[in-house]
Amino acid sequence: MLSGTLREDGRDRPATTEDVLAALAGHTFFWLDLDDAASDGTVSELLSVHFGFHPLAVQSAERFNQRPRIDDYDAFTYLVARGADPDGSGRAEVHCFWTDRYVVTVHRGDCPALGEVRTRMERHHAKEAASPQIVIVYLVVSALADTFFPFLSKFDDRIDALEDDILKTPTEAQLGELFDMKRTLMEMRKVVAPQRDMMASINAGVTDVPGMTDEAAHYFRDLYDHLIRVADMVDNYRDLLTSVMDTHLSTVSNRLNVVMKQLTIIATIFLPLSFLTGFFGQNFAYMVRVWLSPTWSFFVLGIGLELVAVVFLLTLFRRRGWLGGPTV
Amino acid sequence: MLSGTLREDGRDRPATTEDVLAALAGHTFFWLDLDDAASDGTVSELLSVHFGFHPLAVQSAERFNQRPRIDDYDAFTYLVARGADPDGSGRAEVHCFWTDRYVVTVHRGDCPALGEVRTRMERHHAKEAASPQIVIVYLVVSALADTFFPFLSKFDDRIDALEDDILKTPTEAQLGELFDMKRTLMEMRKVVAPQRDMMASINAGVTDVPGMTDEAAHYFRDLYDHLIRVADMVDNYRDLLTSVMDTHLSTVSNRLNVVMKQLTIIATIFLPLSFLTGFFGQNFAYMVRVWLSPTWSFFVLGIGLELVAVVFLLTLFRRRGWLGGPTV
Amino acid sequence: MLSGTLREDGRDRPATTEDVLAALAGHTFFWLDLDDAASDGTVSELLSVHFGFHPLAVQSAERFNQRPRIDDYDAFTYLVARGADPDGSGRAEVHCFWTDRYVVTVHRGDCPALGEVRTRMERHHAKEAASPQIVIVYLVVSALADTFFPFLSKFDDRIDALEDDILKTPTEAQLGELFDMKRTLMEMRKVVAPQRDMMASINAGVTDVPGMTDEAAHYFRDLYDHLIRVADMVDNYRDLLTSVMDTHLSTVSNRLNVVMKQLTIIATIFLPLSFLTGFFGQNFAYMVRVWLSPTWSFFVLGIGLELVAVVFLLTLFRRRGWLGGPTV
Amino acid sequence: MLSGTLREDGRDRPATTEDVLAALAGHTFFWLDLDDAASDGTVSELLSVHFGFHPLAVQSAERFNQRPRIDDYDAFTYLVARGADPDGSGRAEVHCFWTDRYVVTVHRGDCPALGEVRTRMERHHAKEAASPQIVIVYLVVSALADTFFPFLSKFDDRIDALEDDILKTPTEAQLGELFDMKRTLMEMRKVVAPQRDMMASINAGVTDVPGMTDEAAHYFRDLYDHLIRVADMVDNYRDLLTSVMDTHLSTVSNRLNVVMKQLTIIATIFLPLSFLTGFFGQNFAYMVRVWLSPTWSFFVLGIGLELVAVVFLLTLFRRRGWLGGPTV
Amino acid sequence: MLSGTLREDGRDRPATTEDVLAALAGHTFFWLDLDDAASDGTVSELLSVHFGFHPLAVQSAERFNQRPRIDDYDAFTYLVARGADPDGSGRAEVHCFWTDRYVVTVHRGDCPALGEVRTRMERHHAKEAASPQIVIVYLVVSALADTFFPFLSKFDDRIDALEDDILKTPTEAQLGELFDMKRTLMEMRKVVAPQRDMMASINAGVTDVPGMTDEAAHYFRDLYDHLIRVADMVDNYRDLLTSVMDTHLSTVSNRLNVVMKQLTIIATIFLPLSFLTGFFGQNFAYMVRVWLSPTWSFFVLGIGLELVAVVFLLTLFRRRGWLGGPTV
């Protein structure tokens, strides 16, 4: 069963094979949006048999999770555009077939970006300036590209929160999260960078697209500007994540220093004191008889000596600034 | 309400819609500088309806915090230039619309760079050499680019101060500051790098600009030279920050070494001594009776042995150079 | 003895020197696939004497473990293509000689990719669109390129498993494994990157290949797209491995912190307590006679003081959050 | 007061304004070398009023610490060349104005490179092959470029010395020095890299220079070769400094290991021994009466047990290789 | 005294000035190979006076340890090629002067690569395909490039051995060796990278060389392929060395963990035990009289309590997995 929407003369209706064939036979511009969620071959049959697209392109249109690219076939142009898709659902990927007379888009499941295109299409200023196929392609790629910004904005906040967390208490769970974030960025980069390069090649005129005019070129330049910003942000966040990782290591090392300083202070105070008490706990007859028997000797040797030791050590620590605070 | 300044024949006056329309209808060159702080649509209406600029450009002019770029439309050239804006106020961003007959600049709030342009314009040598629109654009971009230098100079000092601080006492607050500085540099890079590339493309003749002459090209080369220096400095500071981060980690590790050495010295001296006192504190009848009862045994075993142990250990430490100083 | 397969008119038969010479003398397109496992010079003799290929190319065809490349000789094109070959067996390397009239491939041992080419050749849609030599080269390079994906997918899983392992228990064996994985990626990069560049140069028209048509170009673009994805994945995994290494170091440091905290807690509790018991173990006559003889003094000084010390220290630790859990 | 040297017909004399004007009016080639140490405007007045150079170039010639570059004006070429200037004195910077008929160089203070140019000029083989202005520019840039080599050679030695020092005793002072060296390299890179690119653009014919011939081009290629070597060395040293930093961290960590091993050995030997002595120091009546009263029990329990413990622990350490040496 | 070999008509003889002049005056192709080990000016005199080479090229030919490059003079081509020279002897550096009629090579001391050229020249297949000067240059550069492979193969083994060593026992000597290896690679890169770029520029036709034909181009492509492989390997090894450095740091940190765990175990067992013995070693009259006098109290309190403590702690350690093995 074919599932999709056919738009002709500004009106949308569910696409049936008959309507599509009629539109194909007519002379009006139309946009056919197909949902390939079923993956049962209906879509690919339609594309290869009735539209007569090149088998390589049809084959590619059936497989999702593709690298964004633009391929210029003799009779049509094939373009893969993608948006932010953090949960890997594949719903932010659109494949466009695109000639002078019609545009066919293939998506999978509920693609929010395409819904937005439909609502924006009627009132968008591009409508007057450029040919209809350019308007559709521009709006599709633009809607997909716009999905990156809220995603990256959340990412930005997450990095800041992580940095703050780490400076407060570094944990191992944060290391795992950093790794996951790095991976997410890499997935994103794989989607964004080729899309940016694709727009660059269209702008430079290296790739010819049907319906392109001087006027339409402004819209592609606009897209390029959006995508280059997304790509720059992805690169920046990657750099920042490395920085956060370094902060983690440095903070952990710093904390270790604090712990060790405390251990050293405790040991430096109590090991000498224990020695002193041990000394006067020996069973030397002379010491017991002569040194330890007078009453004053307890206060002078037993308590006085130890107080002297404690005062001396605390003075030493204060001078080295070790008693200042919890930081090193 | 329109807020801005109209400059015609070398005289400035507050811009009213009527004056602007009159200037537009006339044949004299004029410069209209608009303040879009209100963001109430007056500016965009003027630009799209009366000046007839392309909707994409007008839309872009209304949004601040844009990536610097230059777009060549049929009837005009649209340029976004930015300066250093550490507090994110958006006051160092100017959007220029620019044709053979006039220049329109849009800024937001009080933009110090534009004020400077006005004072420099009368007496600047560029006035004689280049067309008026080139002079204005050159002075605007130049004034914005010059705001980077004092900012970077402070940044430079801050890096040096931080490095010195860290070598004196590494703290975790410094890690947070390093991260903030890295972020600031990234924001800056996002503003500087595209501006530099924009100038490179103008210089290479890839981008055509209205009013460009051989003579005017010298001014753009000068701008390029300024921006490439700023971009190089940003890259260098990024590198230096990584270096400072490494210094932090190494210093913390070094300090840990010092602390541990002290702990080890204390433990190595007092653990053996405590063993000795413990030994002579045992209740073995033979030891108490035979070894510990003579008076001399206290001085030889109780004090002598321990002095020997201390002297031996101190000699050992001195040989290993552990008693030299506070550094490792 | 010649070992190989001669394919003419869609039929395969074992290649004998006579058949090859007959095919060479005829006018039908043929594909000769040679197995150079023996390396006894038969293959190189055939190539240089009967086919008359350039000595440099023949020499190169005899040596395996080559850098993928394409060389354009006057009479033929020489291409080296490679697939994933984790155990270094050399069975994923094919050398193609390729003219308008025939294709000669040289491999070593049992090359699974070539087997696949044979089964796919009959029913592949490229057959109708492109010249036979392009179909063969496309299918060979494509089959070799497809061997990378399962390999990289396993690699991906291995990285994730390693990261999880490290966060659970960092060991030194993992460091060795990380190093081995990095090395494997480098070997892979050496094979993939030149192959991608080779396709880029064919697509850009820098390198001319026999039998190339507009239609055939689509197939090479498809190959390019595959190889660029593989190359990007290799680069990403390299980056991730560095990240995993950093995680290892940070985790080890973190664990050290946990251990040291435990040592510090133990020492901070028991060193003061030992001092107290040592204090009351001294042999001062006054202390023994006056302080320690009443019954209550044992409960107050001997047990009470120590309980007070323990309670005080535990309260201190709880406040610092040191008793919270196994993480720092 | 004008301070400088005028060279005409192979003879040098102090430059006076009259002589300069006379030379300018004449038809002989001359070289005017000006010292702008006073910065009192005399030089810029001469350049702008009498020579009629472009105000942008004159303005630039007055400011030192500039980015090396070459600017092609209609009537002249303006070039900034710099040498190694570790103390930031600005004495290794020369600004050249350069036409078919004369060369004007501006420097500040005592510039050793210019002195060398004068002595080399008479006997240099370039004299016969190229036009006089090319010879002067070549010799000036060449003399400045040659100042980098001794400086970098000292830098190289310093890196090696630092690495050796760190492996002997890592200190925090070395971290500060590493940072300073990194900074110096960055300053250097800012001077060298644009100079190299300048020569590349001259060699590629992108930048036209007056008096350039095929023959003269060899000299600029020679300069390019020198500068590319300097730039490569700067990059290499930057890499090496990072390596030295890593060595510092690893060495400090290694030393920590040594210290901790010693602490662990001491504690592992003396804590059990102290326990034993503590055990036999208890006041249990039974133990004192039965176990500790026979003479042999002292030798067996008091001394024997402890010897057994020590021997056991030393054997354990030896097996783990902990007693081998000072390294881990 | 001139030291070198003159090859004319396939025969070698020691070069004398007379013979060289005769060859120069004749019309036969000849190859003059000069040894400049003496550096006494004979060679440079011959080159500048009799051959009339450009003074810049002659000057360069006299200095060894040069950056590989190719310079195209009007009458001849000057090329510097280098091989692996780990001990810096300068014996793997050849300077070629090269025209349509002869080739002059200058080397210093005993250059093994040149010897190999002589033996390979007679029987090499290039002889029939390309002009004699191309054959000589190809063979010289090829012989020099081939010296890199055995060197890099040894380097590869050394890296693996070092990684294994570090995982077994990390020492500081390894850090020094890593630094030395990094330095060696850098020296190598300085020699290889420009050589690769030189071949790339010859292949791309940017640099014209005398005697170049379509046929000869294959040989230069072959050289390019060799050099790009060497350059890639150098880059890979640099990356691997960084990895080995990281392994060192991680291993040292890991070992520290092991040591600290042991210290913590020892302290956690013996500090509480010592407290217990200390407790019963106090001189409280009540405790001594009531608690410690019965025989059973020694077994219950003196031995029983301590056994309970040890069992409790060992159970705790086992649960945390601390008694598992020597790794963390």
XYZ file of C-alpha atoms in Angstrom, chain B:
328
model
C 9.449 55.128 15.579
C 12.509 55.219 13.403
C 15.711 55.789 15.346
C 18.876 56.518 13.430
C 21.077 59.039 11.707
C 21.044 60.170 8.096
C 24.257 61.576 6.682
C 24.137 63.478 3.441
C 26.667 65.972 2.065
C 28.825 65.492 5.156
C 26.111 66.527 7.604
C 24.357 64.268 10.149
C 20.740 64.623 11.193
C 18.277 62.310 12.972
C 16.631 60.082 10.404
C 12.906 60.395 9.777
C 11.037 58.250 7.285
C 10.330 61.284 5.134
C 13.951 62.367 4.944
C 15.008 58.840 4.092
C 12.480 58.638 1.288
C 13.591 62.031 -0.002
C 17.238 60.961 0.060
C 16.317 57.730 -1.695
C 14.522 59.696 -4.382
C 17.436 62.114 -4.808
C 20.771 61.583 -6.489
C 23.205 62.381 -3.695
C 25.146 59.683 -1.911
C 23.875 59.145 1.642
C 24.553 56.961 4.639
C 21.661 55.852 6.787
C 22.542 54.381 10.157
C 19.597 52.653 11.879
C 19.295 51.538 15.500
C 17.209 48.387 15.766
C 17.222 48.256 19.572
C 13.427 48.423 19.671
C 13.077 45.434 17.277
C 9.532 46.615 16.614
C 9.530 45.976 12.877
C 9.952 49.638 11.835
C 13.446 49.008 10.573
C 12.580 45.852 8.686
C 9.546 47.501 7.127
C 11.655 50.405 5.917
C 14.278 48.062 4.506
C 11.907 45.729 2.717
C 9.204 48.133 1.564
C 11.015 51.355 0.787
C 14.506 50.124 -0.024
C 13.186 46.942 -1.586
C 15.939 44.718 -0.206
C 15.641 40.968 -0.580
C 13.469 39.409 2.193
C 16.271 36.969 3.160
C 18.646 39.862 3.809
C 16.057 41.892 5.706
C 15.192 38.872 7.834
C 18.865 38.373 8.585
C 19.353 42.068 9.437
C 16.726 41.782 12.150
C 18.485 38.945 13.935
C 21.635 39.758 15.819
C 24.417 37.413 16.976
C 24.996 36.384 13.345
C 27.957 34.768 11.702
C 29.949 37.481 9.843
C 29.535 37.088 6.117
C 29.124 38.919 2.851
C 26.260 38.129 0.447
C 26.142 39.527 -3.031
C 22.554 40.235 -4.133
C 21.762 41.616 -7.551
C 20.979 45.122 -6.430
C 23.057 45.404 -3.297
C 25.664 43.757 -1.114
C 24.827 42.608 2.398
C 27.611 42.361 4.969
C 27.649 41.379 8.648
C 30.653 42.627 10.620
C 31.354 42.076 14.295
C 33.743 43.283 16.963
C 34.761 42.043 20.398
C 31.707 41.718 22.581
C 32.766 39.970 25.782
C 29.486 40.605 27.634
C 27.311 39.435 24.753
C 25.438 42.729 24.534
C 25.264 42.622 20.750
C 26.504 46.205 20.552
C 29.516 45.293 18.462
C 27.608 43.973 15.470
C 26.782 45.980 12.367
C 24.795 44.851 9.323
C 25.530 46.819 6.146
C 23.405 47.136 3.013
C 25.468 48.736 0.379
C 24.890 49.856 -3.209
C 26.501 52.325 -5.568
C 24.310 55.123 -4.295
C 23.971 54.640 -0.534
C 24.969 52.620 2.519
C 22.492 51.485 5.172
C 23.889 50.177 8.455
C 21.799 48.506 11.128
C 23.046 48.168 14.705
C 21.469 47.588 18.076
C 21.792 50.020 20.963
C 24.864 52.117 21.546
C 27.602 50.885 19.213
C 30.878 52.650 20.109
C 32.526 51.619 16.832
C 29.992 53.561 14.737
C 30.555 56.719 16.775
C 34.256 56.427 16.073
C 33.578 56.019 12.370
C 31.778 59.342 12.321
C 34.637 61.223 13.918
C 37.290 59.565 11.758
C 35.410 59.865 8.482
C 36.038 63.535 7.857
C 39.772 63.479 8.239
C 40.640 59.992 7.002
C 42.919 59.792 3.959
C 40.753 57.090 2.437
C 38.228 59.802 1.665
C 40.175 61.085 -1.288
C 41.140 57.756 -2.683
C 38.026 55.645 -2.637
C 34.311 55.937 -3.289
C 32.220 56.990 -0.248
C 30.542 53.624 0.285
C 33.926 51.875 0.421
C 35.137 54.463 2.923
C 32.168 53.829 5.211
C 32.357 50.055 5.011
C 36.121 50.133 5.505
C 35.865 52.396 8.534
C 33.030 50.376 10.089
C 34.765 47.018 9.716
C 38.069 48.567 10.737
C 36.591 50.148 13.881
C 34.976 46.831 14.816
C 38.180 44.880 14.129
C 40.163 47.300 16.288
C 37.994 46.442 19.296
C 39.604 43.004 19.358
C 43.099 44.214 20.137
C 42.575 45.709 23.638
C 40.430 42.706 24.507
C 43.095 40.239 23.403
C 45.789 42.216 25.139
C 43.916 41.832 28.445
C 43.466 38.156 27.637
C 47.206 37.814 27.138
C 47.909 39.357 30.529
C 45.320 37.116 32.144
C 46.966 33.978 30.742
C 50.346 35.056 32.098
C 48.867 35.893 35.498
C 47.098 32.533 35.587
C 50.285 30.647 34.713
C 52.128 32.468 37.498
C 49.291 31.796 39.964
C 49.255 28.122 39.121
C 52.990 27.771 39.574
C 52.566 29.453 42.980
C 49.421 27.637 44.177
C 47.269 25.482 41.906
C 43.582 25.657 42.882
C 40.405 24.250 41.404
C 39.010 27.715 40.824
C 41.740 28.160 38.208
C 40.444 25.125 36.332
C 37.030 26.749 36.134
C 38.581 29.969 34.923
C 40.616 28.150 32.280
C 37.440 26.561 31.004
C 35.673 29.925 30.864
C 38.593 31.468 28.988
C 38.598 28.625 26.489
C 34.905 29.185 25.913
C 35.415 32.922 25.431
C 38.118 32.244 22.849
C 35.805 29.894 20.982
C 33.075 32.514 20.858
C 35.661 34.944 19.565
C 36.936 32.548 16.955
C 33.405 32.099 15.665
C 33.310 35.854 15.093
C 36.827 36.438 13.789
C 37.526 33.509 11.464
C 34.597 34.077 9.048
C 35.398 37.784 8.994
C 38.967 37.028 7.974
C 37.774 34.616 5.267
C 35.315 37.226 4.043
C 38.139 39.722 3.548
C 40.268 37.065 1.874
C 37.490 36.385 -0.612
C 37.054 40.109 -1.328
C 40.813 40.476 -1.842
C 40.991 37.472 -4.113
C 38.213 38.976 -6.202
C 35.937 35.997 -5.508
C 33.321 38.329 -4.052
C 32.429 41.461 -6.011
C 31.608 44.552 -4.004
C 30.062 47.791 -5.276
C 32.450 50.700 -5.621
C 35.546 48.527 -5.561
C 38.572 50.006 -7.335
C 42.259 49.176 -7.406
C 42.796 51.954 -4.942
C 40.017 50.776 -2.623
C 41.467 47.275 -2.665
C 44.408 48.518 -0.585
C 42.013 49.285 2.245
C 40.515 45.839 2.184
C 43.974 44.306 2.164
C 44.729 46.357 5.245
C 41.584 44.994 6.920
C 42.558 41.478 5.969
C 45.950 41.985 7.547
C 44.332 43.147 10.794
C 41.882 40.267 10.923
C 44.448 37.605 10.135
C 46.499 38.884 13.059
C 43.494 38.685 15.377
C 42.677 35.163 14.187
C 46.286 34.057 14.695
C 46.289 35.486 18.194
C 43.065 33.664 19.073
C 44.590 30.393 17.881
C 47.767 31.039 19.805
C 45.904 31.770 23.019
C 43.936 28.577 22.628
C 47.181 26.682 22.409
C 48.574 28.517 25.406
C 45.493 27.723 27.490
C 46.043 24.022 26.835
C 49.610 24.538 27.969
C 48.437 26.262 31.152
C 46.074 23.342 31.820
C 48.998 20.932 31.487
C 51.034 23.090 33.832
C 48.215 22.855 36.369
C 48.173 19.088 36.274
C 51.953 18.826 36.433
C 52.158 21.276 39.318
C 49.500 19.461 41.310
C 51.340 16.191 40.729
C 54.554 17.821 41.786
C 53.013 19.129 44.977
C 51.670 15.682 45.718
C 55.194 14.402 45.457
C 56.367 16.950 48.016
C 53.603 16.010 50.435
C 54.234 12.309 50.014
C 57.936 12.759 50.541
C 57.264 14.469 53.816
C 54.904 11.717 54.896
C 57.462 9.118 53.925
C 60.238 10.873 55.846
C 58.100 11.130 58.971
C 56.977 7.517 58.731
C 60.465 6.248 57.947
C 61.859 7.975 61.023
C 59.129 7.323 63.564
C 57.936 3.851 62.655
C 61.337 2.255 63.421
C 61.702 4.372 66.564
C 58.264 3.311 67.761
C 59.234 -0.280 67.147
C 62.280 0.165 69.354
C 60.323 1.722 72.196
C 57.687 -0.964 71.771
C 60.407 -3.608 71.936
C 61.663 -2.395 75.256
C 58.118 -2.030 76.523
C 57.497 -5.769 76.344
C 56.984 -7.713 79.519
C 59.461 -10.544 78.909
C 60.797 -11.437 82.379
C 64.308 -12.134 81.044
C 64.585 -8.866 79.188
C 63.274 -6.836 82.103
C 65.490 -8.588 84.567
C 68.726 -8.893 82.678
C 68.803 -6.340 79.834
C 66.844 -3.441 81.185
C 67.842 -3.320 84.851
C 71.403 -1.865 84.622
C 71.510 1.909 84.521
C 73.772 2.006 81.465
C 71.388 -0.101 79.432
C 68.897 2.750 79.366
C 71.426 5.122 77.890
C 72.848 2.613 75.459
C 69.731 0.721 74.384
C 66.947 3.176 75.199
C 68.579 6.353 73.923
C 71.696 5.265 72.004
C 69.995 2.834 69.679
C 67.380 5.396 68.727
C 69.946 8.104 68.095
C 71.842 5.697 65.862
C 68.628 4.956 63.931
C 67.835 8.664 63.470
C 71.351 9.535 62.343
C 71.387 6.615 59.917
C 68.057 7.619 58.340
C 68.916 11.316 58.072
C 72.172 10.393 56.350
C 70.246 8.228 53.930
C 67.780 11.019 53.151
C 70.515 13.573 52.655
C 72.243 11.276 50.193
C 69.061 10.928 48.151
C 68.707 14.699 48.180
C 65.338 14.553 49.892
C 66.087 17.205 52.455
C 67.091 19.830 49.890
C 64.028 21.980 49.550
C 60.304 22.192 49.029
C 60.504 21.159 45.353
C 60.888 17.598 44.214
